[in-house]
XYZ file of C-alpha atoms in Angstrom:
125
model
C 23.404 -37.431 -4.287
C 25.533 -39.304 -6.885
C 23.263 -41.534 -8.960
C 25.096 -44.864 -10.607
C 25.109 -45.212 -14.365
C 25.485 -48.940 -15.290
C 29.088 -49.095 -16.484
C 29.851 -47.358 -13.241
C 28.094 -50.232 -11.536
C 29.635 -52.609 -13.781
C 33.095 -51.472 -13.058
C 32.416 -51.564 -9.500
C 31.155 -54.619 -9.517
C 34.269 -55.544 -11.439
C 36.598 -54.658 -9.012
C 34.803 -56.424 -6.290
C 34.473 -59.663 -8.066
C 36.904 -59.737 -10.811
C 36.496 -61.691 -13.735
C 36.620 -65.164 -12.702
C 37.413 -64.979 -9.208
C 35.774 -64.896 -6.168
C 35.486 -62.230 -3.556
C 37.741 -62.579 -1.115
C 40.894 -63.875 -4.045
C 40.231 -60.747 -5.501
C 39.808 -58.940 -2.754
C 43.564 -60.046 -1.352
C 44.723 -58.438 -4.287
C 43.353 -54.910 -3.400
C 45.333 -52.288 -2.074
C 45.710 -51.467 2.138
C 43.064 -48.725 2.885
C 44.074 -46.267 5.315
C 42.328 -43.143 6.593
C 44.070 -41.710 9.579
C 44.109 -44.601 12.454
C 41.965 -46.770 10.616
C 43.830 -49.530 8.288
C 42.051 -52.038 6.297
C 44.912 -54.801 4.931
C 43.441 -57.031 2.301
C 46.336 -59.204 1.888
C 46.347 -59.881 5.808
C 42.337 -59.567 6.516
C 42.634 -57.349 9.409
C 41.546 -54.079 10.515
C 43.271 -52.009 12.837
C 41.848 -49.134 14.600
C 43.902 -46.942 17.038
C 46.595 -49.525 16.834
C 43.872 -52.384 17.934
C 43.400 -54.861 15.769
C 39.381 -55.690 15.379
C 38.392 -59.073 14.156
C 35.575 -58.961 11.746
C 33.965 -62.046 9.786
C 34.130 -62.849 6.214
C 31.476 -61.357 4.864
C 31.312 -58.275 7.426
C 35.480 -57.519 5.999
C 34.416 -57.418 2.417
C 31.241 -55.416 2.948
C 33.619 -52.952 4.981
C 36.452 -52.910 2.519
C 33.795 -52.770 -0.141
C 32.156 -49.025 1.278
C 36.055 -47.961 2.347
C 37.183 -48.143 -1.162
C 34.317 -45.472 -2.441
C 34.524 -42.897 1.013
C 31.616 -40.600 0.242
C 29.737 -43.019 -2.397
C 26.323 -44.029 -1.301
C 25.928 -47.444 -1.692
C 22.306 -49.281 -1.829
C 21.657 -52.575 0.212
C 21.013 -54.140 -3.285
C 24.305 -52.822 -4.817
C 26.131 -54.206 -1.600
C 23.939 -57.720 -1.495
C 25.046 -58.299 -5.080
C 28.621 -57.280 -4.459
C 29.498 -59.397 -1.946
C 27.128 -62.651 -1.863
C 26.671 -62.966 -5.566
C 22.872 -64.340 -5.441
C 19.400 -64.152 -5.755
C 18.091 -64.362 -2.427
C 15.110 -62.687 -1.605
C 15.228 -60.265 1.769
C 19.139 -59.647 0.913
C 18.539 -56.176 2.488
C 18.077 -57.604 5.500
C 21.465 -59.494 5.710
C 23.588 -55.964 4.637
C 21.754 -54.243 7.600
C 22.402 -57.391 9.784
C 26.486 -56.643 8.961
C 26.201 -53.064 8.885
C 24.737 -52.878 12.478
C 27.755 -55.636 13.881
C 30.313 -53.506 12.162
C 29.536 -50.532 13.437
C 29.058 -51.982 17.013
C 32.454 -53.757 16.371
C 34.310 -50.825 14.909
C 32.943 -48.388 18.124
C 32.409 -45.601 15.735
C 28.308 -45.861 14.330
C 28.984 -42.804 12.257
C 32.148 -44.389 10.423
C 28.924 -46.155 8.360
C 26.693 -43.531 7.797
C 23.171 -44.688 6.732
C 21.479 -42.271 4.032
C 17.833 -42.455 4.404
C 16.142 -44.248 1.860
C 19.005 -44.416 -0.507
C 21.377 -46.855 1.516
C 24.740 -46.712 3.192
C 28.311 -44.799 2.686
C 31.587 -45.078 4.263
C 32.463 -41.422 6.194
C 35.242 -39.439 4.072
């Protein structure tokens, strides 16, 4: 299990946010993801799977480009609330398993998201 030290955090968080910017600016600026038939284009906001192109909200885009960046990494509700929304509101866990359950229905593939018991979530390698 790999456990986060806080400038790892930090620099996460860092290239999720950037320094002034908000998500989805910085986001744009990322680099296209692509593990075999599955493409995730920041610059565009689409996702294309098997040469279909899956429409995703917002929020459920950056949470997915968010765990596609770190395949493998095992990423806590918390650490994914605070990434993406940016606030303090209480039962944020609730909202990442909310758009963790419509992305995988969405992307037809439950174990591209793996869920790690107790710990939190992690994009498959």
């Amino acid at each position: 299990m790999l456990k986060w030290r806080n400038d790892e955090w930090n620099n996460l968080l860092d290239v999720v946010r950037g320094a002034e910017m908000s998500v989805q600016m910085n986001i744009k600026r990322q680099p296209v993801i692509q593990r075999g038939c599955f493409i995730i284009d920041p610059k565009r906001y689409t996702v294309i799977l098997s040469d279909e192109q899956i429409t995703l909200y917002p929020k459920e885009f950056d949470v997915l480009y968010l765990l596609a960046q770190y395949p493998g990494w095992v990423l806590s509700s918390e650490q994914i609330y605070d990434a993406i929304w940016q606030d303090d509101m209480a039962g944020g866990e609730h909202v990442v398993y909310n758009v963790i359950c419509q992305l995988r229905r969405k992307l037809k593939n439950p174990d591209m998201i793996q869920t790690v018991v107790g710990r939190g979530y992690r994009f498959a390698e």
